Structure formats: structure tokens, C-alpha cells
Amino acid sequence: MFSGTVVFRVADGRPHLRIYCNQNRNDVAKGNDFVAPQVVYNTPDWAALENDPILQKVKTYLQNGALEASITVDANGTQKDLKVLLEDPPGFRLGEAFRKIYATAKWIPGFRNGHPVDCTFDYAFYFKVWYIGFEHYGGGGQ
């Protein structure tokens, strides 16, 4: 799983494509050399998607959704903090479930100017509910 942002624009009649390894609005806007931490795929508790009673309402209503989180990871890749900034749709306790799933997450550390750093970064998570279970997308563009 990889999280990043793709920016395409036309300036002076010429196309410009930029691929950023982060979703932080300020870093993308400034074109900073910042690679956000990337989750090690098998470390979140993905089984919680299927077994968590919080998510039964989501399954019952076949409700798709999205979350935006602010996550702090140290230079060794250890998650230090996770705050849910947005839950859509509200009222399904998706943020609570997301915190449970990502409580065990390990990360490849973030890099700024080529060096591992402690950092707080934006992380988007999208999911789609099927009759047979959940499909999830960690990361995503803006």
C-alpha cells in the first residue's frame, strides 16, 4: 500500500505532472522534499474490519465512507499518535474502528531532505462495503 498525491497542471501551455509521496497540503503546495511515512501493510489489524461490532451498522447499511487522520510517527517508524480529523458519513463510529485497526500499525519512517524524521502527516482512508466484506484503500490524494 502506498500513499501519495499526484498533481497535474498546465502552465504556459505545457503539462506538468508532479508525484509526491505525501498528502500534506502545505508540503505539496510548496513542492517540499518530504516522503511521508508509509504503513507496513500487514501490521494494521485488518481482521478487525470483519469482526468489529462497531462496524456491523456499516455492513447492515452497506455504507461506504472515508476518514482523514493526522498520524505522528517517529524516525524509527513507531506510531506515537493518531487523531481522526474527519469521518464521512458521521454517526457510524468509523473513527473509533479506524483507531482500533491502526493501533498495531508499524511504519516505514518519514524522510525530509533525505533523512529519517519524526513527523506528523495527513492520512486518508477510503472504504467500500460489499456484501462479502470490506474493501479498503489506505492513503489517497487530495
Short mmCIF file of C-alpha atoms in Angstrom, two decimals:
data_model
loop_
_atom_site.label_atom_id
_atom_site.label_comp_id
_atom_site.label_asym_id
_atom_site.label_seq_id
_atom_site.Cartn_x
_atom_site.Cartn_y
_atom_site.Cartn_z
CA MET A 1 0.00 0.00 0.00
CA PHE A 2 1.36 3.43 -0.94
CA SER A 3 0.06 6.88 -0.02
CA GLY A 4 0.77 9.94 -2.07
CA THR A 5 -0.57 12.77 -4.19
CA VAL A 6 -0.48 13.35 -7.93
CA VAL A 7 -0.73 16.93 -9.20
CA PHE A 8 -1.31 17.70 -12.88
CA ARG A 9 -1.49 21.23 -14.21
CA VAL A 10 -0.93 23.11 -17.42
CA ALA A 11 1.26 26.22 -17.23
CA ASP A 12 2.26 28.31 -20.23
CA GLY A 13 0.61 25.72 -22.46
CA ARG A 14 2.82 22.91 -21.16
CA PRO A 15 1.70 19.99 -18.98
CA HIS A 16 3.36 19.47 -15.60
CA LEU A 17 2.98 16.26 -13.61
CA ARG A 18 4.27 16.01 -10.05
CA ILE A 19 4.11 12.93 -7.86
CA TYR A 20 4.51 13.48 -4.13
CA CYS A 21 4.99 10.76 -1.53
CA ASN A 22 2.78 12.59 0.95
CA GLN A 23 -0.67 14.13 1.32
CA ASN A 24 0.24 17.15 3.44
CA ARG A 25 -1.33 20.18 1.82
CA ASN A 26 1.49 22.56 2.80
CA ASP A 27 4.28 20.25 1.61
CA VAL A 28 2.52 19.57 -1.71
CA ALA A 29 1.77 23.27 -2.28
CA LYS A 30 5.42 24.20 -1.66
CA GLY A 31 6.87 21.18 -3.51
CA ASN A 32 8.91 20.19 -0.43
CA ASP A 33 11.21 17.18 -0.35
CA PHE A 34 9.15 15.16 2.11
CA VAL A 35 8.32 11.47 1.95
CA ALA A 36 5.56 10.72 4.47
CA PRO A 37 5.70 7.51 6.49
CA GLN A 38 4.25 4.52 4.66
CA VAL A 39 2.33 1.85 6.56
CA VAL A 40 3.77 -1.67 6.61
CA TYR A 41 0.78 -3.44 5.07
CA ASN A 42 0.41 -6.46 7.36
CA THR A 43 0.75 -4.51 10.64
CA PRO A 44 -2.72 -2.91 10.99
CA ASP A 45 -5.33 -5.32 12.36
CA TRP A 46 -7.25 -5.80 9.09
CA ALA A 47 -9.25 -8.67 10.66
CA ALA A 48 -10.96 -6.03 12.81
CA LEU A 49 -12.75 -4.86 9.66
CA GLU A 50 -14.70 -8.10 9.58
CA ASN A 51 -15.05 -8.80 13.30
CA ASP A 52 -15.55 -5.42 14.97
CA PRO A 53 -19.09 -4.92 16.33
CA ILE A 54 -18.75 -1.17 15.73
CA LEU A 55 -18.76 -1.86 12.01
CA GLN A 56 -21.89 -4.02 11.97
CA LYS A 57 -24.06 -0.94 11.35
CA VAL A 58 -21.83 -0.04 8.40
CA LYS A 59 -22.25 -3.54 6.98
CA THR A 60 -26.01 -3.55 7.58
CA TYR A 61 -26.50 -0.30 5.65
CA LEU A 62 -23.78 -1.10 3.06
CA GLN A 63 -22.36 2.34 3.88
CA ASN A 64 -19.19 3.43 2.06
CA GLY A 65 -17.05 6.07 3.68
CA ALA A 66 -13.86 8.00 4.17
CA LEU A 67 -11.67 9.11 7.05
CA GLU A 68 -8.94 11.67 7.34
CA ALA A 69 -6.42 11.26 10.13
CA SER A 70 -3.38 13.05 11.48
CA ILE A 71 -0.73 10.50 12.45
CA THR A 72 2.55 11.06 14.28
CA VAL A 73 5.39 8.62 13.61
CA ASP A 74 8.94 8.83 14.96
CA ALA A 75 12.17 8.44 12.95
CA ASN A 76 12.18 4.69 13.77
CA GLY A 77 8.70 4.11 12.29
CA THR A 78 6.86 3.80 15.62
CA GLN A 79 3.39 5.31 15.67
CA LYS A 80 3.12 7.82 18.52
CA ASP A 81 -0.31 9.40 17.97
CA LEU A 82 -3.36 9.07 15.75
CA LYS A 83 -6.16 11.63 15.60
CA VAL A 84 -9.23 11.27 13.41
CA LEU A 85 -9.94 14.64 11.80
CA LEU A 86 -12.92 13.71 9.62
CA GLU A 87 -15.39 10.84 9.41
CA ASP A 88 -17.78 10.65 6.48
CA PRO A 89 -20.54 9.76 6.99
CA PRO A 90 -20.79 10.76 10.65
CA GLY A 91 -22.63 8.63 13.19
CA PHE A 92 -21.17 5.23 12.29
CA ARG A 93 -18.22 5.39 14.77
CA LEU A 94 -15.79 4.80 11.92
CA GLY A 95 -13.04 6.80 13.62
CA GLU A 96 -13.20 4.54 16.66
CA ALA A 97 -12.91 1.46 14.45
CA PHE A 98 -10.06 3.04 12.47
CA ARG A 99 -8.12 3.73 15.68
CA LYS A 100 -8.52 0.06 16.69
CA ILE A 101 -7.36 -1.21 13.29
CA TYR A 102 -4.32 1.09 13.20
CA ALA A 103 -3.36 0.66 16.88
CA THR A 104 -0.90 -2.07 15.85
CA ALA A 105 0.40 -0.32 12.71
CA LYS A 106 4.13 -0.08 12.03
CA TRP A 107 5.51 2.43 9.56
CA ILE A 108 8.43 2.99 7.26
CA PRO A 109 9.62 6.33 8.72
CA GLY A 110 9.16 9.66 7.01
CA PHE A 111 12.08 11.37 5.28
CA ARG A 112 12.71 15.08 4.90
CA ASN A 113 15.61 16.16 2.69
CA GLY A 114 16.84 12.55 2.63
CA HIS A 115 16.94 11.97 6.41
CA PRO A 116 14.50 9.99 8.62
CA VAL A 117 12.49 12.36 10.81
CA ASP A 118 9.80 12.43 13.47
CA CYS A 119 6.74 13.80 11.72
CA THR A 120 3.01 14.32 11.80
CA PHE A 121 1.27 13.79 8.49
CA ASP A 122 -2.18 13.65 6.89
CA TYR A 123 -3.54 10.19 6.04
CA ALA A 124 -6.73 9.50 4.10
CA PHE A 125 -8.51 6.15 4.26
CA TYR A 126 -11.40 5.14 1.98
CA PHE A 127 -13.51 2.02 2.17
CA LYS A 128 -16.28 0.38 0.21
CA VAL A 129 -18.63 -2.19 1.70
CA TRP A 130 -19.54 -5.21 -0.40
CA TYR A 131 -21.96 -7.98 0.51
CA ILE A 132 -18.97 -10.22 1.17
CA GLY A 133 -16.92 -7.78 3.24
CA PHE A 134 -14.83 -4.61 3.12
CA GLU A 135 -12.52 -3.20 0.51
CA HIS A 136 -10.12 -0.61 1.88
CA TYR A 137 -7.77 1.94 0.40
CA GLY A 138 -5.15 3.44 2.67
CA GLY A 139 -3.91 6.76 1.56
CA GLY A 140 -5.27 8.72 -1.35
CA GLY A 141 -4.94 12.05 -3.00
CA GLN A 142 -6.47 15.37 -2.21
#
